[in-house]
mmCIF file of C-alpha atoms in Angstrom:
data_model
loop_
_atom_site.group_PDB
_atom_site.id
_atom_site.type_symbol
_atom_site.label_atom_id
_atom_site.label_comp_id
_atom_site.label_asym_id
_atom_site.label_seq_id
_atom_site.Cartn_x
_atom_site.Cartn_y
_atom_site.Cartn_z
ATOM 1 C CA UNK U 1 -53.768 -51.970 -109.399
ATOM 2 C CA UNK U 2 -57.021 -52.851 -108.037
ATOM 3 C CA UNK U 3 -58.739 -49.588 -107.384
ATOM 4 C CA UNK U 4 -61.167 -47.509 -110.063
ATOM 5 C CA UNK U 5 -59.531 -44.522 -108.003
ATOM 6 C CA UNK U 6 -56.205 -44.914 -106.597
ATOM 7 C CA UNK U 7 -53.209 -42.876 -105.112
ATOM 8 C CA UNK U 8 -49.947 -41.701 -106.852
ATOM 9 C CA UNK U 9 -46.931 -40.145 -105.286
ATOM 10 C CA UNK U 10 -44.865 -37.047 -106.485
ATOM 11 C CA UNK U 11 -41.550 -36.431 -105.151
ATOM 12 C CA UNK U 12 -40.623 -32.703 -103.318
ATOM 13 C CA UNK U 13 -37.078 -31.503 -102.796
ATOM 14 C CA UNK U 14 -35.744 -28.770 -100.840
ATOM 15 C CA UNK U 15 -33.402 -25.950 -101.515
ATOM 16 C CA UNK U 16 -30.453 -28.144 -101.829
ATOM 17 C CA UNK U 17 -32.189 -30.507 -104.653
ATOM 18 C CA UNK U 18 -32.526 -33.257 -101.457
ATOM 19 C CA UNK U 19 -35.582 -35.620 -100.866
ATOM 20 C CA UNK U 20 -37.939 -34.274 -98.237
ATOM 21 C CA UNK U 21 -41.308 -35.538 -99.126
ATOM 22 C CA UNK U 22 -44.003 -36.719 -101.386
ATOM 23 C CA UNK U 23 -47.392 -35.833 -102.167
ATOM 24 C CA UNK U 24 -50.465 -38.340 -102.548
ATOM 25 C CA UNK U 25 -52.492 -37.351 -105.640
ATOM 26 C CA UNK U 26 -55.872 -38.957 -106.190
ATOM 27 C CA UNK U 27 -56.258 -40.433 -110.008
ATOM 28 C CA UNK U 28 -59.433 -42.364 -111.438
ATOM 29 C CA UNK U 29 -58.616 -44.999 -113.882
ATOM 30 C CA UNK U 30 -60.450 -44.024 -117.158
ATOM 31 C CA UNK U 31 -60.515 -47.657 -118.658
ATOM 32 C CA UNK U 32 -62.059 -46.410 -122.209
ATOM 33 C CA UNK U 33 -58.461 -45.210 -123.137
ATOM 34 C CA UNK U 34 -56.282 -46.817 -120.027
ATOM 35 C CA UNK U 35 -54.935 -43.464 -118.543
ATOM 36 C CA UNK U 36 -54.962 -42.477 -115.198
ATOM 37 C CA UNK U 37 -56.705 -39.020 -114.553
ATOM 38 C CA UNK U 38 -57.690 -36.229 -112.016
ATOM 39 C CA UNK U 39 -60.961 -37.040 -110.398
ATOM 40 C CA UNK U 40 -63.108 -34.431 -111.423
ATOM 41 C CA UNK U 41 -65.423 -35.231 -108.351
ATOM 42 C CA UNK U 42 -62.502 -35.371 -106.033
ATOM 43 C CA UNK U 43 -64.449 -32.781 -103.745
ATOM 44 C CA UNK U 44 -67.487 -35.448 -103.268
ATOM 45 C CA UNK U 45 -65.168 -37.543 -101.412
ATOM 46 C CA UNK U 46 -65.548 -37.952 -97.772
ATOM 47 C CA UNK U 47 -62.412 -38.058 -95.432
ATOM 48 C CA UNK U 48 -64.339 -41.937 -94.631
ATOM 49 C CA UNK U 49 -64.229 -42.538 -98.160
ATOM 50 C CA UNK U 50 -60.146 -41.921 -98.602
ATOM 51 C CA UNK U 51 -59.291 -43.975 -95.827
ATOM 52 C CA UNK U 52 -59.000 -47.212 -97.737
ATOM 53 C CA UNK U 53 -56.988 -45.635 -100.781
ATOM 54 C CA UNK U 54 -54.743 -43.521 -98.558
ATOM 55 C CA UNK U 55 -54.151 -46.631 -96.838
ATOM 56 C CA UNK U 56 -52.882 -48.516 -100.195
ATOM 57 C CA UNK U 57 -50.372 -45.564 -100.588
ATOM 58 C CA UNK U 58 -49.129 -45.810 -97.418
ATOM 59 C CA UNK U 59 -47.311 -48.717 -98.022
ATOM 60 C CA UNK U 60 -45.693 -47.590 -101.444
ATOM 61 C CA UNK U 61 -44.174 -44.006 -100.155
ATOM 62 C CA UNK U 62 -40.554 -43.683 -98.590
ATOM 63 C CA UNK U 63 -40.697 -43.966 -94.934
ATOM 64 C CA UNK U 64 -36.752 -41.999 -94.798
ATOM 65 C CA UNK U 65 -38.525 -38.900 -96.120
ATOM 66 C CA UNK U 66 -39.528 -35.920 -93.461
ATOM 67 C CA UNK U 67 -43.430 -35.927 -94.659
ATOM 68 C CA UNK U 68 -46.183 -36.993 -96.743
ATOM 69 C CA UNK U 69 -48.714 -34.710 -97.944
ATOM 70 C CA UNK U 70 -52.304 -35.408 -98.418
ATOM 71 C CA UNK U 71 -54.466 -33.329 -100.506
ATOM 72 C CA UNK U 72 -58.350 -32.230 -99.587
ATOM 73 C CA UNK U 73 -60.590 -29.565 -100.765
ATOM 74 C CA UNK U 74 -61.313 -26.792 -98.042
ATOM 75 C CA UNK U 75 -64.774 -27.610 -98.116
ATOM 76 C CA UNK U 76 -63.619 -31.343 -97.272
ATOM 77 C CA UNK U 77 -61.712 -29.583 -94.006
ATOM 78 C CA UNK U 78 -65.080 -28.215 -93.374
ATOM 79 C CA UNK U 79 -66.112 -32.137 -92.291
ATOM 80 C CA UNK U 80 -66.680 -32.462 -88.805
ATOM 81 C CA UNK U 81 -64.590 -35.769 -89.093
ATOM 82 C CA UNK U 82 -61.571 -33.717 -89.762
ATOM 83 C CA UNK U 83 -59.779 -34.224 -86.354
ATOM 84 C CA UNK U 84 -60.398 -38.004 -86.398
ATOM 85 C CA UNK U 85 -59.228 -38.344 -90.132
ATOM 86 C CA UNK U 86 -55.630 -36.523 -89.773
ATOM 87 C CA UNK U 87 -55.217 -38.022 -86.015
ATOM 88 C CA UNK U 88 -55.676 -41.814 -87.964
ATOM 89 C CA UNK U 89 -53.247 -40.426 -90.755
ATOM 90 C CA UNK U 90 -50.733 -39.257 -88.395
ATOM 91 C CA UNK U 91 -50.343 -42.630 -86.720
ATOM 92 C CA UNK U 92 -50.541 -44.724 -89.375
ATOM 93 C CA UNK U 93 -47.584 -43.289 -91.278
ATOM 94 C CA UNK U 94 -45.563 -42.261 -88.056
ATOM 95 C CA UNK U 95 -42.562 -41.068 -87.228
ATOM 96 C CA UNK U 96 -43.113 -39.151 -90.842
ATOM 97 C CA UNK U 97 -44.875 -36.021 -90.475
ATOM 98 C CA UNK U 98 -48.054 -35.314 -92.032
ATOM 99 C CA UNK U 99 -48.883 -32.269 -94.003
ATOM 100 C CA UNK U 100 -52.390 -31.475 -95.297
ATOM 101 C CA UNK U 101 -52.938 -29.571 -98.609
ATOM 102 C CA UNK U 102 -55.913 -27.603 -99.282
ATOM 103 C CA UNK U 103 -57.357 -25.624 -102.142
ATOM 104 C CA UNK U 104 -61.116 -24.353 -103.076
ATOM 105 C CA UNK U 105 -63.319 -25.618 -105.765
ATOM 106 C CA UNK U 106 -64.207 -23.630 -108.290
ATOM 107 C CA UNK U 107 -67.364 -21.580 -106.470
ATOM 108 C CA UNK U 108 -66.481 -22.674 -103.210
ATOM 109 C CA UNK U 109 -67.339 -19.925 -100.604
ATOM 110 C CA UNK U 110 -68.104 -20.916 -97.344
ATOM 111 C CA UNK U 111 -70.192 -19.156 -95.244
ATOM 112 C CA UNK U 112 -69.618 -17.731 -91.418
ATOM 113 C CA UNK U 113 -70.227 -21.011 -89.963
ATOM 114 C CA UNK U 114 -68.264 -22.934 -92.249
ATOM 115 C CA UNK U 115 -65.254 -20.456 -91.955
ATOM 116 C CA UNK U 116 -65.502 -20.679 -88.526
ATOM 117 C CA UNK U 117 -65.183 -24.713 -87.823
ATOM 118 C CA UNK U 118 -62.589 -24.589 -90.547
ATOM 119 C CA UNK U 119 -60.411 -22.099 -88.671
ATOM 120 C CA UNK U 120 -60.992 -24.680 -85.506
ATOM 121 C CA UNK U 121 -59.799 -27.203 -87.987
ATOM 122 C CA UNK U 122 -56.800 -25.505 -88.777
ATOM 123 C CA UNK U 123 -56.287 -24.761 -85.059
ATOM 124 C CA UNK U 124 -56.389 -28.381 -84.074
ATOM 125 C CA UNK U 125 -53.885 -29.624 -86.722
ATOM 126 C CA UNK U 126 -51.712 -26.514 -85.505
ATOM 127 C CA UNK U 127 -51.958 -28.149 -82.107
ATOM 128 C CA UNK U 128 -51.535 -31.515 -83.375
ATOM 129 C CA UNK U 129 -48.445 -30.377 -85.255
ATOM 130 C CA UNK U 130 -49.826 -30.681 -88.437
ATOM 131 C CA UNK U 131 -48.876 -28.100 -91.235
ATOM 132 C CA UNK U 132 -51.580 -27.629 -93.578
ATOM 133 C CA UNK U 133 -50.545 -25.831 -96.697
ATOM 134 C CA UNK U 134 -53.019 -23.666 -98.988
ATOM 135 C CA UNK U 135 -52.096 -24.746 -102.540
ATOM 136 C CA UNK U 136 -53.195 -23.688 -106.323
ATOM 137 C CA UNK U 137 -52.414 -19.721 -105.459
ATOM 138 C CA UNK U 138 -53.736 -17.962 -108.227
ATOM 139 C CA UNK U 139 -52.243 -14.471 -109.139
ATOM 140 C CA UNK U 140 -55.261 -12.018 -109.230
ATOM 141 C CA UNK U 141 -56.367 -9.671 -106.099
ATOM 142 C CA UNK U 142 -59.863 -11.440 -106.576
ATOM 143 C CA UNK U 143 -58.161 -14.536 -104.828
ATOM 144 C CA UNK U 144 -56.511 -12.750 -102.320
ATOM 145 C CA UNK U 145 -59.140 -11.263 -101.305
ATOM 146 C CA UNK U 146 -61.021 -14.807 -101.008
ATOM 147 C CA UNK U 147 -58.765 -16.262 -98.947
ATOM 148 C CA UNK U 148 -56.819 -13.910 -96.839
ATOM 149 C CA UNK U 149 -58.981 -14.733 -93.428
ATOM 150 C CA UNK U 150 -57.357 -18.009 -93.414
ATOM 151 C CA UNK U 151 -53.552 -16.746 -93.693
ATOM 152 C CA UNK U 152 -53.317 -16.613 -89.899
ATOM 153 C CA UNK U 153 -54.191 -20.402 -89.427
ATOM 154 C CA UNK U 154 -51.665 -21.978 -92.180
ATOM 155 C CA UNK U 155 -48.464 -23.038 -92.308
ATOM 156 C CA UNK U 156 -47.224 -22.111 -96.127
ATOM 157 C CA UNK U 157 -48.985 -21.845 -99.479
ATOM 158 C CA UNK U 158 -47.986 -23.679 -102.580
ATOM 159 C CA UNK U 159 -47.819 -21.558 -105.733
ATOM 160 C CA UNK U 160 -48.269 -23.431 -109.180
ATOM 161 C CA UNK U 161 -45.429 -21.551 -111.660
ATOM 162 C CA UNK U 162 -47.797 -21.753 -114.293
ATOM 163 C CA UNK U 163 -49.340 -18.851 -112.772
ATOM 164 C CA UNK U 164 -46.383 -16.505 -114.038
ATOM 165 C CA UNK U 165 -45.901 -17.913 -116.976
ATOM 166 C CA UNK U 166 -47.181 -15.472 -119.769
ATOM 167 C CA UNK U 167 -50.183 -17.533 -121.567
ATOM 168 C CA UNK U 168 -50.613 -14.626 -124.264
ATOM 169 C CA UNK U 169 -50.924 -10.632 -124.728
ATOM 170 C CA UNK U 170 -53.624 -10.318 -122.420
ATOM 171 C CA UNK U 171 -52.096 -12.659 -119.480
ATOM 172 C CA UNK U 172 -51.865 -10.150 -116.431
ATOM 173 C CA UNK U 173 -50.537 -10.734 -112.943
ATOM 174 C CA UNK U 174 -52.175 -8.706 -110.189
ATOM 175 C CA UNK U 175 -49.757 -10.571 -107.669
ATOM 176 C CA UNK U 176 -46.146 -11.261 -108.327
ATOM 177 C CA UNK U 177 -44.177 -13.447 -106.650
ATOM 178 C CA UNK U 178 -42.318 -10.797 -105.049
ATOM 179 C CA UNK U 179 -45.320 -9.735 -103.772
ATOM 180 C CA UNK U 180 -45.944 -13.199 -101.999
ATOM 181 C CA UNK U 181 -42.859 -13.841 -100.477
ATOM 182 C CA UNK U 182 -43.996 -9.886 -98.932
ATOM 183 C CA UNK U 183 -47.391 -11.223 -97.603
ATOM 184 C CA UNK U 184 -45.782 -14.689 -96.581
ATOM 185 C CA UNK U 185 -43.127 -12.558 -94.425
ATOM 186 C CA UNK U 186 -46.042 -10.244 -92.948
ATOM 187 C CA UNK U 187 -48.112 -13.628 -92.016
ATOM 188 C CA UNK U 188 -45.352 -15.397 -91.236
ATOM 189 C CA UNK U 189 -46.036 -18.044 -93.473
ATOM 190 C CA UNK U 190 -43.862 -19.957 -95.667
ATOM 191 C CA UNK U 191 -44.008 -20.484 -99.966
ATOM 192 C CA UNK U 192 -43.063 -23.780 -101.697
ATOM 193 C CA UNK U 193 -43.202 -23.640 -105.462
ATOM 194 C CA UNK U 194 -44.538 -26.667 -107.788
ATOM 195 C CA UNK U 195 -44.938 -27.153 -111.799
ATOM 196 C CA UNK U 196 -41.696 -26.271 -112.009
ATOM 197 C CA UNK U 197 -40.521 -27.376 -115.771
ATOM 198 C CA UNK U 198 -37.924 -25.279 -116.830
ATOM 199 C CA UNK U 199 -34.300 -24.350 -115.420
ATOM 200 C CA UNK U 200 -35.402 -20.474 -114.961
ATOM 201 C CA UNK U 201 -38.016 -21.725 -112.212
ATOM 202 C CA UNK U 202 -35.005 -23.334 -109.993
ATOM 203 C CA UNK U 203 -33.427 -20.153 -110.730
ATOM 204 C CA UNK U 204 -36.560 -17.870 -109.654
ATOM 205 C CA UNK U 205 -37.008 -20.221 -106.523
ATOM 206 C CA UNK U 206 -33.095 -19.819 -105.371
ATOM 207 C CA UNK U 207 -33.473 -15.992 -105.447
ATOM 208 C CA UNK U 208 -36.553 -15.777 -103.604
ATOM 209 C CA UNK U 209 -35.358 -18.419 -100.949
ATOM 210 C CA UNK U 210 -38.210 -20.591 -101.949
ATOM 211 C CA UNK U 211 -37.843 -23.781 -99.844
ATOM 212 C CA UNK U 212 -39.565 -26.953 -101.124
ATOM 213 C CA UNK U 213 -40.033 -27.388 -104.964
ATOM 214 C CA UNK U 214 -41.948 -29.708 -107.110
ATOM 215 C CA UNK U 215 -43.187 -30.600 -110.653
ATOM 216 C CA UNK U 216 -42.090 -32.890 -113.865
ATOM 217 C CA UNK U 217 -38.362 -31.166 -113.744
ATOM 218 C CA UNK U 218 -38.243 -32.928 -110.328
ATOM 219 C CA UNK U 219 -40.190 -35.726 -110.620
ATOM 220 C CA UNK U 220 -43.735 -37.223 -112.393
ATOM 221 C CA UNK U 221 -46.650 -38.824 -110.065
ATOM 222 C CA UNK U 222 -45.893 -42.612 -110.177
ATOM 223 C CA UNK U 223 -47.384 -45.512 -108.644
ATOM 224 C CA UNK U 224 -44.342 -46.286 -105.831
ATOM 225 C CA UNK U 225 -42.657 -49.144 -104.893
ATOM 226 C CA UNK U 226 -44.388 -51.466 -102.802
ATOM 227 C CA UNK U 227 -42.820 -51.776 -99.293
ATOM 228 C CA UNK U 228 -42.222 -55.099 -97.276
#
C-alpha cells in the first residue's frame, strides 16, 4: 500500500443475503501502531483531493456488482465541483452504478445558500441517475428536525443499528425504526440498514422489508483484490 490515506471496500447484500455492492471507506495509515483508521479530517478533503485514492480503489472492487458507493460529507456536496466529480466517477467505474453517501459533521449547519446549491446538487445526480443516500441516521427528533428539508432530494437513508441498541438505563429513542420505514413511505424514500452484528438485526431487517444490509456479520472493510 502506498498511500498515508487509502480506500477500503465493505461488502452490501440485499434481502436475499446476495452481493449487490460495496462501499469505499477512507482510512489513514497511523504508522506509530500500524493500524488503519478513520480520518478524523475526512471533511477537509476536497472532491480534487479523492480523485487519486478513489482511483486506486477502482481497480480492487468487483466490477459484477450493481454499485459502488462513495462516501462525502454534506458540506463536501456543498463544493461547486460536485457535478464534475460524480460525472468523472460515473465513467470511470461504468456500467456499475454509482451511489453517493452523505452524512453531516458534527456542527455542520449550512446556511440558505449552502442548502440551496446542495439541493441543486442532489437534483443533478437525480438527473444523472445517481442515488445519493443520507447515512449515520441518528434516533432523536433533534436530527430530524436537521435534516428533513433534504428528504425530498434523496434516494434512501442508511441507519447504523447501533442506534437501537440500548447503551444503558438512560439510552432513549425518540425515533424507532418503525417510525422510519413511516417517514421513508411518506417521502418515498428507501432504508438500508448497516452495523448489523447480531442474528436479531437480519431478523429486524426481514420484518421491516429493509433492502440492502451491511456491517461485520456481513462482511469487514478490506483492502480488495487487485484487478487485471
Amino acid at each position: 500500500m502506498t498511500y498515508k490515506y487509502g480506500y477500503f471496500i465493505q461488502k452490501i447484500i440485499d434481502e436475499k443475503g446476495v452481493g449487490v455492492g460495496s462501499e469505499a471507506l477512507l482510512r489513514y495509515y497511523d504508522s506509530t501502531d500500524g493500524r488503519w483508521k478513520f480520518p478524523e479530517n475526512f471533511a477537509n478533503f476536497s472532491l480534487y483531493e479523492m480523485i487519486p485514492l478513489l482511483s486506486d480503489v477502482l481497480q480492487r472492487f468487483d466490477r459484477s456488482e450493481k454499485f459502488l458507493a462513495i462516501n462525502i460529507t454534506v458540506n463536501q456536496m456543498n463544493d461547486p465541483r460536485y457535478e464534475w466529480f460524480i460525472r468523472w466517477a460515473r465513467g470511470t467505474i461504468y456500467p456499475v452504478d454509482l451511489r453517493i453517501e452523505i452524512s453531516f459533521e458534527p456542527g455542520y449547519r449550512p446556511k440558505h445558500a449552502e442548502k440551496r446549491r446542495i439541493k441543486h446538487n442532489l437534483q443533478v445526480s437525480e438527473q444523472l441517475g445517481v442515488d445519493v443516500i443520507l447515512e449515520k441516521i441518528e434516533s432523536n427528533k433533534k436530527y430530524l428536525k436537521k435534516v428533513r428539508w433534504m428528504f425530498h432530494n434523496i434516494a434512501g437513508i442508511k441507519i447504523p443499528f447501533s442506534q437501537y441498541r440500548a447503551s444503558g438505563v438512560d439510552h432513549w429513542v425518540d425515533i424507532n425504526m418503525g417510525e422510519w420505514k413511516r417517514i421513508s413511505e411518506y417521502y418515498g424514500f428507501s432504508i438500508d440498514v448497516t452495523e448489523l452484528e447480531y442474528t436479531d438485526d437480519i431478523e429486524l431487517a426481514d420484518k421491516l422489508h429493509l433492502k440492502y444490509r451491511q456491517g461485520y456479520l456481513i462482511d469487514k472493510p478490506n483492502y480488495g483484490t487487485l484487478r487485471n
